[in-house]
Amino acid sequence: MSSTIPFPSTSASAQPATALKPLVPVEGLHVVHLYYTVDHGLWQTLTTEEQQEAKTRLAKLVQTIRSHPRTQLLTFSVITPKADLGFMLMTPDLQDANLFEKQLTLGLGPDILEPVYSYYSMTELSEYSTSEEEYKKQLRAELQNQEEHGTEIVLSPNDLDGSDTFELRLNEWRERMKKYNQDRLYPNMADWPVLCFYPMSKRRSDGNNWYATEFEARRELMQGHARVGRQWHGKVRQLITGSTGLDLMEWGVTLLAHDTYHIKGIVYQMRFDEVSSKYAEFGDFYIGLQMPLDELLRRVQL
């Protein structure tokens, strides 16, 4: 189990949204994806003044949520009639997450926003990441086989561990892992326009039971899966959140991109990777377009 990653520092002091005891996990954030349709018939029964008051009320709510410590709220229009609009909420306190979710649902008034889909998960670290001891072992092997001026460096493991090169490479790895873990547990979500969300699980069928597969084999498969994902660096940003015991499936996957071409591309390419082709099961895919709230309300014809 990896060590706990601290929250990013913030100048604002956390104020609980309710009088109840905060429910902050040992590490990570609560993540709630919310999807709604708009009841336009009910909306049209409101006067112009009431409609404007409702939109102003929702705008203030979104601003309040976004100003809450360590909290992010993404707003987006949804492609296809699966939903009209959606929110992605990330916050450390489950009490806050629950309160904000209820407030958003009623943000335009009772029954104007009808929930059609939701998903609850948490940011988490991967159990398949390379440990420090594993990296040291790999580094020793690499340095022992390294050639310098055409001859192999012949050093004992003890000599390697104390060498400047070994310590430099090890410290560089530690810094990379620190950032990697921080980004997984406390990510800063980009404002890239295309947002894709889908849930997934690992299969338990007799022929392809992920949970009956040895850990080392699973880790090797996942590391290969990650190498495929890294080919899309700079084109797709990915956040994997855990939902085992929290929602219907085992993980939530949020992808951000500048173009649906890249969303389609990474998902297609990964389908051929063994982790997906043999062991993955997918839920529905939801595609949204991130935009400011005022533009979002215009987009959904409010």
PDB file of C-alpha atoms in Angstrom:
ATOM      1  CA  MET A   1       0.000   0.000   0.000  1.00  0.00           C
ATOM      2  CA  SER A   2       1.427   3.332  -0.981  1.00  0.00           C
ATOM      3  CA  SER A   3       1.914   6.140   1.472  1.00  0.00           C
ATOM      4  CA  THR A   4      -0.741   8.804   1.832  1.00  0.00           C
ATOM      5  CA  ILE A   5      -0.376  11.764  -0.525  1.00  0.00           C
ATOM      6  CA  PRO A   6      -1.056  15.145   1.131  1.00  0.00           C
ATOM      7  CA  PHE A   7      -3.621  17.574  -0.209  1.00  0.00           C
ATOM      8  CA  PRO A   8      -2.246  20.405  -2.307  1.00  0.00           C
ATOM      9  CA  SER A   9      -1.805  23.483  -0.161  1.00  0.00           C
ATOM     10  CA  THR A  10      -4.558  26.082  -0.216  1.00  0.00           C
ATOM     11  CA  SER A  11      -4.792  29.507   1.316  1.00  0.00           C
ATOM     12  CA  ALA A  12      -8.501  29.108   2.007  1.00  0.00           C
ATOM     13  CA  SER A  13      -9.610  27.406   5.199  1.00  0.00           C
ATOM     14  CA  ALA A  14     -12.036  24.538   4.698  1.00  0.00           C
ATOM     15  CA  GLN A  15     -15.548  25.324   5.866  1.00  0.00           C
ATOM     16  CA  PRO A  16     -17.837  22.292   6.201  1.00  0.00           C
ATOM     17  CA  ALA A  17     -20.983  22.529   4.116  1.00  0.00           C
ATOM     18  CA  THR A  18     -23.060  20.975   6.892  1.00  0.00           C
ATOM     19  CA  ALA A  19     -22.943  20.704  10.678  1.00  0.00           C
ATOM     20  CA  LEU A  20     -22.240  16.975  10.373  1.00  0.00           C
ATOM     21  CA  LYS A  21     -18.796  15.510  10.889  1.00  0.00           C
ATOM     22  CA  PRO A  22     -16.753  15.674   7.656  1.00  0.00           C
ATOM     23  CA  LEU A  23     -16.175  12.364   5.880  1.00  0.00           C
ATOM     24  CA  VAL A  24     -12.743  12.834   4.331  1.00  0.00           C
ATOM     25  CA  PRO A  25     -10.960   9.668   3.134  1.00  0.00           C
ATOM     26  CA  VAL A  26      -7.429   8.712   4.114  1.00  0.00           C
ATOM     27  CA  GLU A  27      -6.396   9.726   0.607  1.00  0.00           C
ATOM     28  CA  GLY A  28      -8.118  10.863  -2.547  1.00  0.00           C
ATOM     29  CA  LEU A  29     -11.212  12.778  -3.602  1.00  0.00           C
ATOM     30  CA  HIS A  30     -14.852  11.883  -4.049  1.00  0.00           C
ATOM     31  CA  VAL A  31     -15.942  12.090  -7.697  1.00  0.00           C
ATOM     32  CA  VAL A  32     -19.576  12.375  -8.774  1.00  0.00           C
ATOM     33  CA  HIS A  33     -20.702  12.445 -12.408  1.00  0.00           C
ATOM     34  CA  LEU A  34     -24.245  13.815 -12.800  1.00  0.00           C
ATOM     35  CA  TYR A  35     -26.353  13.821 -15.973  1.00  0.00           C
ATOM     36  CA  TYR A  36     -29.730  15.515 -16.439  1.00  0.00           C
ATOM     37  CA  THR A  37     -32.438  16.195 -18.972  1.00  0.00           C
ATOM     38  CA  VAL A  38     -34.303  19.505 -18.910  1.00  0.00           C
ATOM     39  CA  ASP A  39     -38.094  19.533 -18.521  1.00  0.00           C
ATOM     40  CA  HIS A  40     -38.731  22.269 -21.063  1.00  0.00           C
ATOM     41  CA  GLY A  41     -42.492  22.007 -20.626  1.00  0.00           C
ATOM     42  CA  LEU A  42     -42.247  22.805 -16.930  1.00  0.00           C
ATOM     43  CA  TRP A  43     -39.657  25.514 -17.653  1.00  0.00           C
ATOM     44  CA  GLN A  44     -42.092  27.254 -19.990  1.00  0.00           C
ATOM     45  CA  THR A  45     -44.655  27.550 -17.195  1.00  0.00           C
ATOM     46  CA  LEU A  46     -42.293  29.929 -15.380  1.00  0.00           C
ATOM     47  CA  THR A  47     -42.429  33.645 -16.040  1.00  0.00           C
ATOM     48  CA  THR A  48     -39.469  35.354 -17.676  1.00  0.00           C
ATOM     49  CA  GLU A  49     -38.555  36.826 -14.303  1.00  0.00           C
ATOM     50  CA  GLU A  50     -38.732  33.413 -12.609  1.00  0.00           C
ATOM     51  CA  GLN A  51     -36.561  31.881 -15.324  1.00  0.00           C
ATOM     52  CA  GLN A  52     -33.925  34.575 -14.896  1.00  0.00           C
ATOM     53  CA  GLU A  53     -33.974  34.142 -11.120  1.00  0.00           C
ATOM     54  CA  ALA A  54     -33.504  30.391 -11.549  1.00  0.00           C
ATOM     55  CA  LYS A  55     -30.518  30.822 -13.874  1.00  0.00           C
ATOM     56  CA  THR A  56     -28.966  33.376 -11.537  1.00  0.00           C
ATOM     57  CA  ARG A  57     -29.466  31.026  -8.596  1.00  0.00           C
ATOM     58  CA  LEU A  58     -27.734  28.163 -10.425  1.00  0.00           C
ATOM     59  CA  ALA A  59     -24.860  30.438 -11.479  1.00  0.00           C
ATOM     60  CA  LYS A  60     -24.296  31.510  -7.872  1.00  0.00           C
ATOM     61  CA  LEU A  61     -24.410  27.884  -6.744  1.00  0.00           C
ATOM     62  CA  VAL A  62     -21.810  26.829  -9.311  1.00  0.00           C
ATOM     63  CA  GLN A  63     -19.577  29.722  -8.242  1.00  0.00           C
ATOM     64  CA  THR A  64     -19.987  28.775  -4.572  1.00  0.00           C
ATOM     65  CA  ILE A  65     -19.104  25.139  -5.224  1.00  0.00           C
ATOM     66  CA  ARG A  66     -16.061  26.068  -7.288  1.00  0.00           C
ATOM     67  CA  SER A  67     -14.802  28.386  -4.555  1.00  0.00           C
ATOM     68  CA  HIS A  68     -15.008  25.598  -1.950  1.00  0.00           C
ATOM     69  CA  PRO A  69     -11.538  24.372  -0.866  1.00  0.00           C
ATOM     70  CA  ARG A  70     -10.024  21.575  -2.967  1.00  0.00           C
ATOM     71  CA  THR A  71     -13.230  21.315  -5.010  1.00  0.00           C
ATOM     72  CA  GLN A  72     -13.679  21.265  -8.774  1.00  0.00           C
ATOM     73  CA  LEU A  73     -16.897  21.376 -10.790  1.00  0.00           C
ATOM     74  CA  LEU A  74     -16.987  20.828 -14.549  1.00  0.00           C
ATOM     75  CA  THR A  75     -20.071  21.869 -16.532  1.00  0.00           C
ATOM     76  CA  PHE A  76     -20.829  20.427 -19.948  1.00  0.00           C
ATOM     77  CA  SER A  77     -23.462  19.936 -22.619  1.00  0.00           C
ATOM     78  CA  VAL A  78     -24.108  16.290 -23.514  1.00  0.00           C
ATOM     79  CA  ILE A  79     -24.004  14.960 -27.070  1.00  0.00           C
ATOM     80  CA  THR A  80     -27.157  12.970 -28.061  1.00  0.00           C
ATOM     81  CA  PRO A  81     -30.453  12.897 -26.124  1.00  0.00           C
ATOM     82  CA  LYS A  82     -29.028  10.574 -23.449  1.00  0.00           C
ATOM     83  CA  ALA A  83     -28.909  13.775 -21.402  1.00  0.00           C
ATOM     84  CA  ASP A  84     -28.975  17.521 -21.913  1.00  0.00           C
ATOM     85  CA  LEU A  85     -26.277  18.632 -19.509  1.00  0.00           C
ATOM     86  CA  GLY A  86     -23.916  17.273 -16.923  1.00  0.00           C
ATOM     87  CA  PHE A  87     -21.652  18.078 -13.998  1.00  0.00           C
ATOM     88  CA  MET A  88     -18.459  16.430 -12.807  1.00  0.00           C
ATOM     89  CA  LEU A  89     -17.873  17.166  -9.124  1.00  0.00           C
ATOM     90  CA  MET A  90     -14.643  16.462  -7.229  1.00  0.00           C
ATOM     91  CA  THR A  91     -14.292  17.268  -3.533  1.00  0.00           C
ATOM     92  CA  PRO A  92     -12.587  15.730  -0.461  1.00  0.00           C
ATOM     93  CA  ASP A  93     -15.584  15.595   1.920  1.00  0.00           C
ATOM     94  CA  LEU A  94     -18.417  13.170   1.175  1.00  0.00           C
ATOM     95  CA  GLN A  95     -20.801  15.371   3.157  1.00  0.00           C
ATOM     96  CA  ASP A  96     -20.031  18.234   0.770  1.00  0.00           C
ATOM     97  CA  ALA A  97     -20.298  15.986  -2.287  1.00  0.00           C
ATOM     98  CA  ASN A  98     -23.738  14.831  -1.196  1.00  0.00           C
ATOM     99  CA  LEU A  99     -24.943  18.341  -0.378  1.00  0.00           C
ATOM    100  CA  PHE A 100     -23.621  19.860  -3.613  1.00  0.00           C
ATOM    101  CA  GLU A 101     -25.214  17.086  -5.647  1.00  0.00           C
ATOM    102  CA  LYS A 102     -28.647  17.743  -4.075  1.00  0.00           C
ATOM    103  CA  GLN A 103     -28.247  21.486  -4.576  1.00  0.00           C
ATOM    104  CA  LEU A 104     -27.294  21.092  -8.240  1.00  0.00           C
ATOM    105  CA  THR A 105     -30.306  18.884  -8.908  1.00  0.00           C
ATOM    106  CA  LEU A 106     -32.574  21.639  -7.567  1.00  0.00           C
ATOM    107  CA  GLY A 107     -30.440  24.462  -8.951  1.00  0.00           C
ATOM    108  CA  LEU A 108     -33.043  25.591 -11.496  1.00  0.00           C
ATOM    109  CA  GLY A 109     -35.986  24.777  -9.271  1.00  0.00           C
ATOM    110  CA  PRO A 110     -37.929  21.585  -8.469  1.00  0.00           C
ATOM    111  CA  ASP A 111     -38.171  19.065 -11.342  1.00  0.00           C
ATOM    112  CA  ILE A 112     -36.583  21.303 -13.990  1.00  0.00           C
ATOM    113  CA  LEU A 113     -33.493  19.089 -14.053  1.00  0.00           C
ATOM    114  CA  GLU A 114     -34.381  15.392 -14.199  1.00  0.00           C
ATOM    115  CA  PRO A 115     -31.531  13.001 -13.272  1.00  0.00           C
ATOM    116  CA  VAL A 116     -30.996  10.374 -15.975  1.00  0.00           C
ATOM    117  CA  TYR A 117     -27.583   8.964 -15.011  1.00  0.00           C
ATOM    118  CA  SER A 118     -25.046   9.302 -12.236  1.00  0.00           C
ATOM    119  CA  TYR A 119     -21.850   7.643 -11.101  1.00  0.00           C
ATOM    120  CA  TYR A 120     -19.912   7.806  -7.840  1.00  0.00           C
ATOM    121  CA  SER A 121     -16.232   6.917  -7.540  1.00  0.00           C
ATOM    122  CA  MET A 122     -13.023   8.032  -5.833  1.00  0.00           C
ATOM    123  CA  THR A 123      -9.572   8.980  -7.049  1.00  0.00           C
ATOM    124  CA  GLU A 124      -7.049   6.270  -6.233  1.00  0.00           C
ATOM    125  CA  LEU A 125      -3.524   5.031  -6.801  1.00  0.00           C
ATOM    126  CA  SER A 126      -2.772   2.031  -8.977  1.00  0.00           C
ATOM    127  CA  GLU A 127      -1.730  -1.136  -7.173  1.00  0.00           C
ATOM    128  CA  TYR A 128       0.353  -2.045 -10.218  1.00  0.00           C
ATOM    129  CA  SER A 129       2.766   0.880 -10.059  1.00  0.00           C
ATOM    130  CA  THR A 130       6.457   0.058  -9.708  1.00  0.00           C
ATOM    131  CA  SER A 131       7.614   0.134  -6.082  1.00  0.00           C
ATOM    132  CA  GLU A 132      10.889   1.729  -5.033  1.00  0.00           C
ATOM    133  CA  GLU A 133      12.498  -1.638  -4.343  1.00  0.00           C
ATOM    134  CA  GLU A 134      11.454  -2.868  -7.775  1.00  0.00           C
ATOM    135  CA  TYR A 135      12.862   0.233  -9.426  1.00  0.00           C
ATOM    136  CA  LYS A 136      16.157  -0.166  -7.545  1.00  0.00           C
ATOM    137  CA  LYS A 137      16.413  -3.733  -8.817  1.00  0.00           C
ATOM    138  CA  GLN A 138      15.750  -2.602 -12.392  1.00  0.00           C
ATOM    139  CA  LEU A 139      18.239   0.248 -12.058  1.00  0.00           C
ATOM    140  CA  ARG A 140      20.991  -2.022 -10.715  1.00  0.00           C
ATOM    141  CA  ALA A 141      20.536  -4.380 -13.651  1.00  0.00           C
ATOM    142  CA  GLU A 142      20.568  -1.499 -16.121  1.00  0.00           C
ATOM    143  CA  LEU A 143      23.707   0.116 -14.713  1.00  0.00           C
ATOM    144  CA  GLN A 144      25.582  -3.177 -14.425  1.00  0.00           C
ATOM    145  CA  ASN A 145      24.963  -3.855 -18.103  1.00  0.00           C
ATOM    146  CA  GLN A 146      25.649  -0.313 -19.211  1.00  0.00           C
ATOM    147  CA  GLU A 147      28.660   0.311 -21.378  1.00  0.00           C
ATOM    148  CA  GLU A 148      31.050   3.177 -20.866  1.00  0.00           C
ATOM    149  CA  HIS A 149      33.532   3.901 -23.651  1.00  0.00           C
ATOM    150  CA  GLY A 150      32.909   0.461 -25.097  1.00  0.00           C
ATOM    151  CA  THR A 151      33.468  -1.507 -21.871  1.00  0.00           C
ATOM    152  CA  GLU A 152      30.970  -2.733 -19.328  1.00  0.00           C
ATOM    153  CA  ILE A 153      30.930  -1.113 -15.891  1.00  0.00           C
ATOM    154  CA  VAL A 154      31.749  -3.848 -13.397  1.00  0.00           C
ATOM    155  CA  LEU A 155      30.370  -2.792 -10.029  1.00  0.00           C
ATOM    156  CA  SER A 156      28.873  -4.765  -7.191  1.00  0.00           C
ATOM    157  CA  PRO A 157      25.260  -3.979  -6.160  1.00  0.00           C
ATOM    158  CA  ASN A 158      26.586  -2.283  -3.012  1.00  0.00           C
ATOM    159  CA  ASP A 159      28.890  -0.051  -5.055  1.00  0.00           C
ATOM    160  CA  LEU A 160      26.048   0.788  -7.417  1.00  0.00           C
ATOM    161  CA  ASP A 161      23.721   1.796  -4.596  1.00  0.00           C
ATOM    162  CA  GLY A 162      26.183   4.394  -3.395  1.00  0.00           C
ATOM    163  CA  SER A 163      27.163   5.763  -6.787  1.00  0.00           C
ATOM    164  CA  ASP A 164      26.257   9.268  -7.914  1.00  0.00           C
ATOM    165  CA  THR A 165      24.520   7.922 -11.021  1.00  0.00           C
ATOM    166  CA  PHE A 166      22.404   5.503  -9.014  1.00  0.00           C
ATOM    167  CA  GLU A 167      21.326   8.145  -6.497  1.00  0.00           C
ATOM    168  CA  LEU A 168      20.608  10.688  -9.228  1.00  0.00           C
ATOM    169  CA  ARG A 169      18.431   8.269 -11.175  1.00  0.00           C
ATOM    170  CA  LEU A 170      16.667   7.112  -8.018  1.00  0.00           C
ATOM    171  CA  ASN A 171      15.862  10.663  -6.922  1.00  0.00           C
ATOM    172  CA  GLU A 172      14.567  11.491 -10.399  1.00  0.00           C
ATOM    173  CA  TRP A 173      12.290   8.441 -10.209  1.00  0.00           C
ATOM    174  CA  ARG A 174      11.037   9.485  -6.767  1.00  0.00           C
ATOM    175  CA  GLU A 175      10.122  12.928  -8.079  1.00  0.00           C
ATOM    176  CA  ARG A 176       8.299  11.435 -11.063  1.00  0.00           C
ATOM    177  CA  MET A 177       6.345   9.061  -8.831  1.00  0.00           C
ATOM    178  CA  LYS A 178       5.493  11.855  -6.399  1.00  0.00           C
ATOM    179  CA  LYS A 179       3.969  13.891  -9.224  1.00  0.00           C
ATOM    180  CA  TYR A 180       2.272  10.828 -10.723  1.00  0.00           C
ATOM    181  CA  ASN A 181       0.657   9.904  -7.404  1.00  0.00           C
ATOM    182  CA  GLN A 182      -0.349  13.498  -6.727  1.00  0.00           C
ATOM    183  CA  ASP A 183      -1.958  13.766 -10.159  1.00  0.00           C
ATOM    184  CA  ARG A 184      -3.928  10.563  -9.620  1.00  0.00           C
ATOM    185  CA  LEU A 185      -5.195  11.431  -6.148  1.00  0.00           C
ATOM    186  CA  TYR A 186      -5.625  15.206  -6.467  1.00  0.00           C
ATOM    187  CA  PRO A 187      -5.802  15.986 -10.188  1.00  0.00           C
ATOM    188  CA  ASN A 188      -6.372  19.398 -11.702  1.00  0.00           C
ATOM    189  CA  MET A 189      -8.889  18.760 -14.449  1.00  0.00           C
ATOM    190  CA  ALA A 190      -8.087  20.486 -17.731  1.00  0.00           C
ATOM    191  CA  ASP A 191     -10.587  22.723 -19.496  1.00  0.00           C
ATOM    192  CA  TRP A 192     -10.206  20.740 -22.726  1.00  0.00           C
ATOM    193  CA  PRO A 193     -13.529  20.858 -24.576  1.00  0.00           C
ATOM    194  CA  VAL A 194     -14.354  17.166 -25.052  1.00  0.00           C
ATOM    195  CA  LEU A 195     -15.199  15.114 -21.958  1.00  0.00           C
ATOM    196  CA  CYS A 196     -15.868  11.386 -22.217  1.00  0.00           C
ATOM    197  CA  PHE A 197     -17.038   9.275 -19.282  1.00  0.00           C
ATOM    198  CA  TYR A 198     -17.679   5.553 -19.057  1.00  0.00           C
ATOM    199  CA  PRO A 199     -17.637   2.926 -16.297  1.00  0.00           C
ATOM    200  CA  MET A 200     -15.876  -0.416 -16.610  1.00  0.00           C
ATOM    201  CA  SER A 201     -15.161  -3.641 -14.740  1.00  0.00           C
ATOM    202  CA  LYS A 202     -12.853  -6.636 -15.044  1.00  0.00           C
ATOM    203  CA  ARG A 203     -14.358  -9.976 -16.114  1.00  0.00           C
ATOM    204  CA  ARG A 204     -14.814 -12.954 -13.820  1.00  0.00           C
ATOM    205  CA  SER A 205     -15.701 -15.557 -16.453  1.00  0.00           C
ATOM    206  CA  ASP A 206     -14.148 -19.013 -16.145  1.00  0.00           C
ATOM    207  CA  GLY A 207     -11.859 -18.502 -19.108  1.00  0.00           C
ATOM    208  CA  ASN A 208     -10.844 -14.918 -18.334  1.00  0.00           C
ATOM    209  CA  ASN A 209     -11.123 -14.282 -14.609  1.00  0.00           C
ATOM    210  CA  TRP A 210      -9.036 -11.220 -13.790  1.00  0.00           C
ATOM    211  CA  TYR A 211      -9.306 -11.841 -10.069  1.00  0.00           C
ATOM    212  CA  ALA A 212      -8.052 -15.413 -10.370  1.00  0.00           C
ATOM    213  CA  THR A 213      -4.975 -14.278 -12.309  1.00  0.00           C
ATOM    214  CA  GLU A 214      -1.675 -14.057 -10.420  1.00  0.00           C
ATOM    215  CA  PHE A 215      -0.669 -10.555  -9.321  1.00  0.00           C
ATOM    216  CA  GLU A 216       2.591 -10.491 -11.284  1.00  0.00           C
ATOM    217  CA  ALA A 217       0.767 -11.449 -14.475  1.00  0.00           C
ATOM    218  CA  ARG A 218      -1.844  -8.759 -13.855  1.00  0.00           C
ATOM    219  CA  ARG A 219       0.816  -6.148 -13.215  1.00  0.00           C
ATOM    220  CA  GLU A 220       2.681  -7.027 -16.402  1.00  0.00           C
ATOM    221  CA  LEU A 221      -0.562  -6.741 -18.371  1.00  0.00           C
ATOM    222  CA  MET A 222      -1.443  -3.395 -16.797  1.00  0.00           C
ATOM    223  CA  GLN A 223       2.011  -1.973 -17.443  1.00  0.00           C
ATOM    224  CA  GLY A 224       1.627  -2.904 -21.099  1.00  0.00           C
ATOM    225  CA  HIS A 225      -1.829  -1.315 -21.099  1.00  0.00           C
ATOM    226  CA  ALA A 226      -0.325   1.871 -19.683  1.00  0.00           C
ATOM    227  CA  ARG A 227       2.294   1.962 -22.444  1.00  0.00           C
ATOM    228  CA  VAL A 228      -0.512   2.016 -25.007  1.00  0.00           C
ATOM    229  CA  GLY A 229      -2.144   4.913 -23.170  1.00  0.00           C
ATOM    230  CA  ARG A 230       1.097   6.911 -23.096  1.00  0.00           C
ATOM    231  CA  GLN A 231       1.114   6.954 -26.894  1.00  0.00           C
ATOM    232  CA  TRP A 232      -1.737   9.460 -26.600  1.00  0.00           C
ATOM    233  CA  HIS A 233       0.147  11.800 -24.284  1.00  0.00           C
ATOM    234  CA  GLY A 234      -0.686  15.409 -25.079  1.00  0.00           C
ATOM    235  CA  LYS A 235      -3.814  14.387 -26.983  1.00  0.00           C
ATOM    236  CA  VAL A 236      -5.882  12.705 -24.273  1.00  0.00           C
ATOM    237  CA  ARG A 237      -5.855  13.247 -20.518  1.00  0.00           C
ATOM    238  CA  GLN A 238      -7.132  10.315 -18.508  1.00  0.00           C
ATOM    239  CA  LEU A 239      -8.426   9.957 -14.958  1.00  0.00           C
ATOM    240  CA  ILE A 240      -9.192   6.491 -13.579  1.00  0.00           C
ATOM    241  CA  THR A 241     -11.333   6.491 -10.438  1.00  0.00           C
ATOM    242  CA  GLY A 242     -12.271   3.495  -8.312  1.00  0.00           C
ATOM    243  CA  SER A 243     -15.860   2.478  -7.588  1.00  0.00           C
ATOM    244  CA  THR A 244     -15.665  -1.076  -6.247  1.00  0.00           C
ATOM    245  CA  GLY A 245     -18.370  -1.259  -3.587  1.00  0.00           C
ATOM    246  CA  LEU A 246     -19.497   2.282  -4.440  1.00  0.00           C
ATOM    247  CA  ASP A 247     -21.423   1.938  -7.707  1.00  0.00           C
ATOM    248  CA  LEU A 248     -22.509  -0.605 -10.316  1.00  0.00           C
ATOM    249  CA  MET A 249     -19.098  -1.210 -11.888  1.00  0.00           C
ATOM    250  CA  GLU A 250     -15.526  -1.137 -10.593  1.00  0.00           C
ATOM    251  CA  TRP A 251     -13.955   1.942 -12.170  1.00  0.00           C
ATOM    252  CA  GLY A 252     -14.935   5.196 -13.783  1.00  0.00           C
ATOM    253  CA  VAL A 253     -12.905   6.489 -16.715  1.00  0.00           C
ATOM    254  CA  THR A 254     -12.885  10.196 -17.557  1.00  0.00           C
ATOM    255  CA  LEU A 255     -11.120  11.247 -20.761  1.00  0.00           C
ATOM    256  CA  LEU A 256     -10.457  14.837 -21.816  1.00  0.00           C
ATOM    257  CA  ALA A 257      -9.431  15.811 -25.335  1.00  0.00           C
ATOM    258  CA  HIS A 258      -9.583  18.582 -27.905  1.00  0.00           C
ATOM    259  CA  ASP A 259     -11.269  16.336 -30.469  1.00  0.00           C
ATOM    260  CA  THR A 260     -13.540  13.275 -30.363  1.00  0.00           C
ATOM    261  CA  TYR A 261     -11.196  11.772 -32.978  1.00  0.00           C
ATOM    262  CA  HIS A 262      -8.637  11.209 -30.229  1.00  0.00           C
ATOM    263  CA  ILE A 263     -11.229   9.817 -27.811  1.00  0.00           C
ATOM    264  CA  LYS A 264     -12.314   7.299 -30.418  1.00  0.00           C
ATOM    265  CA  GLY A 265      -8.716   6.555 -31.304  1.00  0.00           C
ATOM    266  CA  ILE A 266      -7.438   5.746 -27.818  1.00  0.00           C
ATOM    267  CA  VAL A 267     -10.467   3.616 -26.945  1.00  0.00           C
ATOM    268  CA  TYR A 268     -10.199   1.724 -30.239  1.00  0.00           C
ATOM    269  CA  GLN A 269      -6.477   1.081 -29.868  1.00  0.00           C
ATOM    270  CA  MET A 270      -6.831  -0.099 -26.293  1.00  0.00           C
ATOM    271  CA  ARG A 271      -9.552  -2.583 -27.280  1.00  0.00           C
ATOM    272  CA  PHE A 272      -6.806  -4.667 -28.920  1.00  0.00           C
ATOM    273  CA  ASP A 273      -4.668  -4.690 -25.786  1.00  0.00           C
ATOM    274  CA  GLU A 274      -5.054  -7.928 -23.822  1.00  0.00           C
ATOM    275  CA  VAL A 275      -6.283  -6.154 -20.685  1.00  0.00           C
ATOM    276  CA  SER A 276      -9.292  -4.915 -22.662  1.00  0.00           C
ATOM    277  CA  SER A 277      -9.783  -7.703 -25.195  1.00  0.00           C
ATOM    278  CA  LYS A 278      -9.823 -10.490 -22.598  1.00  0.00           C
ATOM    279  CA  TYR A 279     -10.742  -8.903 -19.308  1.00  0.00           C
ATOM    280  CA  ALA A 280     -12.658  -5.624 -19.733  1.00  0.00           C
ATOM    281  CA  GLU A 281     -16.389  -4.961 -19.629  1.00  0.00           C
ATOM    282  CA  PHE A 282     -17.685  -1.476 -20.446  1.00  0.00           C
ATOM    283  CA  GLY A 283     -20.776   0.508 -19.583  1.00  0.00           C
ATOM    284  CA  ASP A 284     -22.349   3.274 -21.652  1.00  0.00           C
ATOM    285  CA  PHE A 285     -20.194   6.086 -22.999  1.00  0.00           C
ATOM    286  CA  TYR A 286     -21.208   9.707 -22.377  1.00  0.00           C
ATOM    287  CA  ILE A 287     -19.674  12.492 -24.465  1.00  0.00           C
ATOM    288  CA  GLY A 288     -19.904  16.079 -23.274  1.00  0.00           C
ATOM    289  CA  LEU A 289     -18.613  19.478 -24.342  1.00  0.00           C
ATOM    290  CA  GLN A 290     -17.178  21.608 -21.553  1.00  0.00           C
ATOM    291  CA  MET A 291     -18.368  25.206 -21.618  1.00  0.00           C
ATOM    292  CA  PRO A 292     -19.130  28.094 -19.250  1.00  0.00           C
ATOM    293  CA  LEU A 293     -22.467  27.866 -17.484  1.00  0.00           C
ATOM    294  CA  ASP A 294     -24.056  30.788 -19.335  1.00  0.00           C
ATOM    295  CA  GLU A 295     -23.210  29.206 -22.689  1.00  0.00           C
ATOM    296  CA  LEU A 296     -24.370  25.816 -21.397  1.00  0.00           C
ATOM    297  CA  LEU A 297     -27.784  27.197 -20.476  1.00  0.00           C
ATOM    298  CA  ARG A 298     -28.114  28.759 -23.920  1.00  0.00           C
ATOM    299  CA  ARG A 299     -27.018  25.485 -25.522  1.00  0.00           C
ATOM    300  CA  VAL A 300     -29.808  23.550 -23.788  1.00  0.00           C
ATOM    301  CA  GLN A 301     -32.275  26.258 -24.820  1.00  0.00           C
ATOM    302  CA  LEU A 302     -32.857  27.864 -21.425  1.00  0.00           C
TER     303      LEU A 302
END
